[in-house]
């Protein structure tokens, strides 16, 4: 039995980690090509706009993971009608939030850019990038939603293939739009926006051949409120995990602008884009275990659930060792990839920043895995508490206090200090 569990664990986790690495290439490709074409101002514009991208992605994951985890539990109990209600209600939520993002981008992107802190030097390029991203928000949300349900429907390889295809197309389109077509930052945003569309085309045959076990149905108005509340309750932790990256960017951008100006924000852009890749590894691990834990929990296999949790925590520790080793020993090389102008001031901020910021790695992994565990067993409250602590209640005061005391060093230490505090709190909640 343990061999079977480990085989399933390895399959789901490896597929999802590969898929999430590919997905993180959205921002990696944009950052690399924009830095090569526009330089420091381009990096600053991307970093100012990224919090909104994180909110969009987080919303898609909130509905997708929140709905698909409940779908897995119901499916394991052979409650097909209730499972279809979850899918239908989730799709309605996608349409609602997609409309909000789309019309906000259409009519109010310039106001958002002002709130995000863009000065006159980077205002126009930041607004251009942000507006295009928000107009493509329906595609981002629907892509996340469908991938989550396909993965929980027993097809993690197809979900991975869709993510990888979308991300690879983003890299190719970034190059074509920015260099041969000379479309600048608009080209970068357009390439990113088209990627989820291409990703969904990979998923399309799965539905056309009717291989999916989830279907649209007539909404049950009596149960709709409860079903929607359940989706959102289970989806809040993954939303906050993704949104935390946006909150960190938004908050740190304001603090760094005060301390070291646009160059400091550009340095943080390098750190934040690498951070998105790092977070994607832990997200891939957590998304890989979620269907398995939900299915075993729904079937009443408590021993299997605990075995999967143990495998996840061990994998998280091993990932953290590898990630931090790479970052610590190769920090100058990583910074130089995104520093096309070879700005020495930017490098002086970013290199030590990388080594301090990512001391958070082992604590990030533990916190994300444990949050996903609670979601998967339909016990979202502890996951919500951990996510809120990571995103707001600890991070905000920690960043202000440490930055006031230690300047840029304090900025870099705020994130690992927050994750450490939440990790210590999580130990008291560990099942």
CSV table of N, CA and C in Angstrom, one decimal, residues 314-373:
chain,number,residue,atom,x,y,z
A,314,UNK,N,8.8,16.0,4.1
A,314,UNK,CA,10.2,15.6,3.8
A,314,UNK,C,10.6,16.2,2.4
A,315,UNK,N,9.7,16.1,1.4
A,315,UNK,CA,10.0,16.7,0.1
A,315,UNK,C,10.3,18.2,0.2
A,316,UNK,N,9.5,18.9,1.0
A,316,UNK,CA,9.6,20.3,1.2
A,316,UNK,C,11.0,20.7,1.8
A,317,UNK,N,11.5,19.9,2.7
A,317,UNK,CA,12.8,20.1,3.3
A,317,UNK,C,13.9,19.9,2.3
A,318,UNK,N,13.8,18.9,1.5
A,318,UNK,CA,14.8,18.6,0.5
A,318,UNK,C,14.8,19.7,-0.6
A,319,UNK,N,13.6,20.1,-1.0
A,319,UNK,CA,13.6,21.2,-1.9
A,319,UNK,C,14.2,22.5,-1.4
A,320,UNK,N,14.0,22.8,-0.1
A,320,UNK,CA,14.5,24.0,0.5
A,320,UNK,C,16.1,24.0,0.5
A,321,UNK,N,16.6,22.8,0.8
A,321,UNK,CA,18.1,22.7,0.8
A,321,UNK,C,18.7,23.0,-0.6
A,322,UNK,N,18.1,22.4,-1.6
A,322,UNK,CA,18.6,22.6,-3.0
A,322,UNK,C,18.4,24.0,-3.4
A,323,UNK,N,17.2,24.6,-3.2
A,323,UNK,CA,16.9,26.0,-3.6
A,323,UNK,C,17.9,27.0,-3.0
A,324,UNK,N,18.0,26.9,-1.7
A,324,UNK,CA,18.9,27.9,-1.0
A,324,UNK,C,20.3,27.7,-1.4
A,325,UNK,N,20.8,26.5,-1.6
A,325,UNK,CA,22.1,26.3,-2.0
A,325,UNK,C,22.4,26.9,-3.4
A,326,UNK,N,21.5,26.8,-4.3
A,326,UNK,CA,21.7,27.4,-5.6
A,326,UNK,C,21.7,28.9,-5.5
A,327,UNK,N,20.8,29.5,-4.8
A,327,UNK,CA,20.7,30.9,-4.6
A,327,UNK,C,21.9,31.5,-3.9
A,328,UNK,N,22.4,30.8,-2.9
A,328,UNK,CA,23.5,31.4,-2.1
A,328,UNK,C,24.8,31.4,-2.9
A,329,UNK,N,25.0,30.3,-3.6
A,329,UNK,CA,26.3,30.2,-4.3
A,329,UNK,C,26.3,30.9,-5.7
A,330,UNK,N,25.1,31.1,-6.2
A,330,UNK,CA,25.0,31.7,-7.6
A,330,UNK,C,24.3,33.0,-7.6
A,331,UNK,N,24.2,33.7,-6.5
A,331,UNK,CA,23.5,35.0,-6.5
A,331,UNK,C,24.0,36.0,-7.5
A,332,UNK,N,25.3,36.2,-7.6
A,332,UNK,CA,25.8,37.2,-8.6
A,332,UNK,C,25.4,36.9,-10.1
A,333,UNK,N,25.4,35.6,-10.4
A,333,UNK,CA,25.1,35.1,-11.7
A,333,UNK,C,23.6,35.3,-12.0
A,334,UNK,N,22.8,35.0,-11.0
A,334,UNK,CA,21.3,35.2,-11.1
A,334,UNK,C,21.0,36.6,-11.3
A,335,UNK,N,21.6,37.5,-10.6
A,335,UNK,CA,21.3,39.0,-10.7
A,335,UNK,C,21.8,39.5,-12.1
A,336,UNK,N,22.9,39.0,-12.6
A,336,UNK,CA,23.4,39.5,-13.9
A,336,UNK,C,22.5,39.1,-15.0
A,337,UNK,N,21.7,38.0,-14.9
A,337,UNK,CA,20.8,37.6,-16.0
A,337,UNK,C,19.8,38.7,-16.2
A,338,UNK,N,19.3,39.4,-15.1
A,338,UNK,CA,18.3,40.4,-15.3
A,338,UNK,C,18.8,41.8,-15.2
A,339,UNK,N,20.1,42.0,-15.2
A,339,UNK,CA,20.7,43.3,-15.1
A,339,UNK,C,21.5,43.6,-16.4
A,340,UNK,N,20.8,43.8,-17.4
A,340,UNK,CA,21.4,43.9,-18.8
A,340,UNK,C,22.3,45.2,-18.9
A,341,UNK,N,22.0,46.2,-18.1
A,341,UNK,CA,22.8,47.4,-18.1
A,341,UNK,C,24.0,47.3,-17.2
A,342,UNK,N,24.1,46.2,-16.5
A,342,UNK,CA,25.2,46.0,-15.5
A,342,UNK,C,25.3,47.1,-14.5
A,343,UNK,N,24.2,47.5,-14.0
A,343,UNK,CA,24.1,48.5,-13.0
A,343,UNK,C,24.7,48.0,-11.7
A,344,UNK,N,25.8,48.7,-11.2
A,344,UNK,CA,26.5,48.2,-10.0
A,344,UNK,C,25.7,48.5,-8.8
A,345,UNK,N,24.9,49.6,-8.8
A,345,UNK,CA,24.1,49.9,-7.6
A,345,UNK,C,23.0,48.8,-7.4
A,346,UNK,N,22.4,48.5,-8.5
A,346,UNK,CA,21.3,47.5,-8.5
A,346,UNK,C,21.9,46.2,-8.0
A,347,UNK,N,23.1,45.8,-8.5
A,347,UNK,CA,23.7,44.6,-8.1
A,347,UNK,C,24.1,44.6,-6.6
A,348,UNK,N,24.5,45.7,-6.1
A,348,UNK,CA,24.9,45.9,-4.7
A,348,UNK,C,23.7,45.7,-3.7
A,349,UNK,N,22.5,46.0,-4.2
A,349,UNK,CA,21.3,45.7,-3.5
A,349,UNK,C,20.8,44.3,-3.6
A,350,UNK,N,20.8,43.8,-4.8
A,350,UNK,CA,20.2,42.5,-5.1
A,350,UNK,C,20.9,41.3,-4.7
A,351,UNK,N,22.3,41.3,-4.8
A,351,UNK,CA,23.0,40.1,-4.4
A,351,UNK,C,22.9,39.7,-2.9
A,352,UNK,N,23.2,40.7,-2.0
A,352,UNK,CA,23.0,40.3,-0.6
A,352,UNK,C,21.5,40.1,-0.3
A,353,UNK,N,20.6,40.8,-1.0
A,353,UNK,CA,19.2,40.7,-0.8
A,353,UNK,C,18.7,39.3,-1.1
A,354,UNK,N,19.2,38.7,-2.2
A,354,UNK,CA,18.9,37.3,-2.5
A,354,UNK,C,19.3,36.3,-1.3
A,355,UNK,N,20.5,36.5,-0.8
A,355,UNK,CA,21.0,35.6,0.2
A,355,UNK,C,20.2,35.7,1.5
A,356,UNK,N,19.7,36.9,1.8
A,356,UNK,CA,19.0,37.1,3.1
A,356,UNK,C,17.5,36.7,2.9
A,357,UNK,N,16.9,37.2,1.8
A,357,UNK,CA,15.5,37.0,1.6
A,357,UNK,C,15.1,35.5,1.6
A,358,UNK,N,15.9,34.7,0.9
A,358,UNK,CA,15.6,33.3,0.7
A,358,UNK,C,16.0,32.4,1.9
A,359,UNK,N,16.5,32.9,3.0
A,359,UNK,CA,16.6,32.1,4.2
A,359,UNK,C,15.2,31.7,4.7
A,360,UNK,N,14.1,32.3,4.1
A,360,UNK,CA,12.8,31.9,4.4
A,360,UNK,C,12.4,30.6,3.8
A,361,UNK,N,13.2,30.0,2.9
A,361,UNK,CA,12.7,28.8,2.1
A,361,UNK,C,12.1,27.7,2.9
A,362,UNK,N,12.8,27.1,4.0
A,362,UNK,CA,12.2,26.0,4.7
A,362,UNK,C,10.9,26.3,5.3
A,363,UNK,N,10.8,27.5,5.8
A,363,UNK,CA,9.5,27.9,6.5
A,363,UNK,C,8.4,28.1,5.5
A,364,UNK,N,8.7,28.7,4.3
A,364,UNK,CA,7.7,28.8,3.3
A,364,UNK,C,7.1,27.5,2.9
A,365,UNK,N,8.0,26.5,2.7
A,365,UNK,CA,7.5,25.2,2.3
A,365,UNK,C,6.6,24.5,3.3
A,366,UNK,N,7.0,24.6,4.6
A,366,UNK,CA,6.2,24.0,5.6
A,366,UNK,C,4.8,24.7,5.7
A,367,UNK,N,4.8,26.0,5.7
A,367,UNK,CA,3.6,26.7,5.8
A,367,UNK,C,2.6,26.4,4.7
A,368,UNK,N,3.1,26.4,3.5
A,368,UNK,CA,2.2,26.1,2.3
A,368,UNK,C,1.7,24.7,2.3
A,369,UNK,N,2.5,23.7,2.6
A,369,UNK,CA,2.1,22.3,2.7
A,369,UNK,C,1.0,22.1,3.7
A,370,UNK,N,1.3,22.7,4.9
A,370,UNK,CA,0.3,22.5,6.0
A,370,UNK,C,-1.0,23.2,5.7
A,371,UNK,N,-1.0,24.3,5.1
A,371,UNK,CA,-2.2,25.0,4.7
A,371,UNK,C,-3.0,24.1,3.7
A,372,UNK,N,-2.3,23.6,2.7
A,372,UNK,CA,-3.0,22.7,1.7
A,372,UNK,C,-3.6,21.5,2.4
A,373,UNK,N,-2.9,20.9,3.3
A,373,UNK,CA,-3.4,19.8,4.0
A,373,UNK,C,-4.7,20.1,4.7
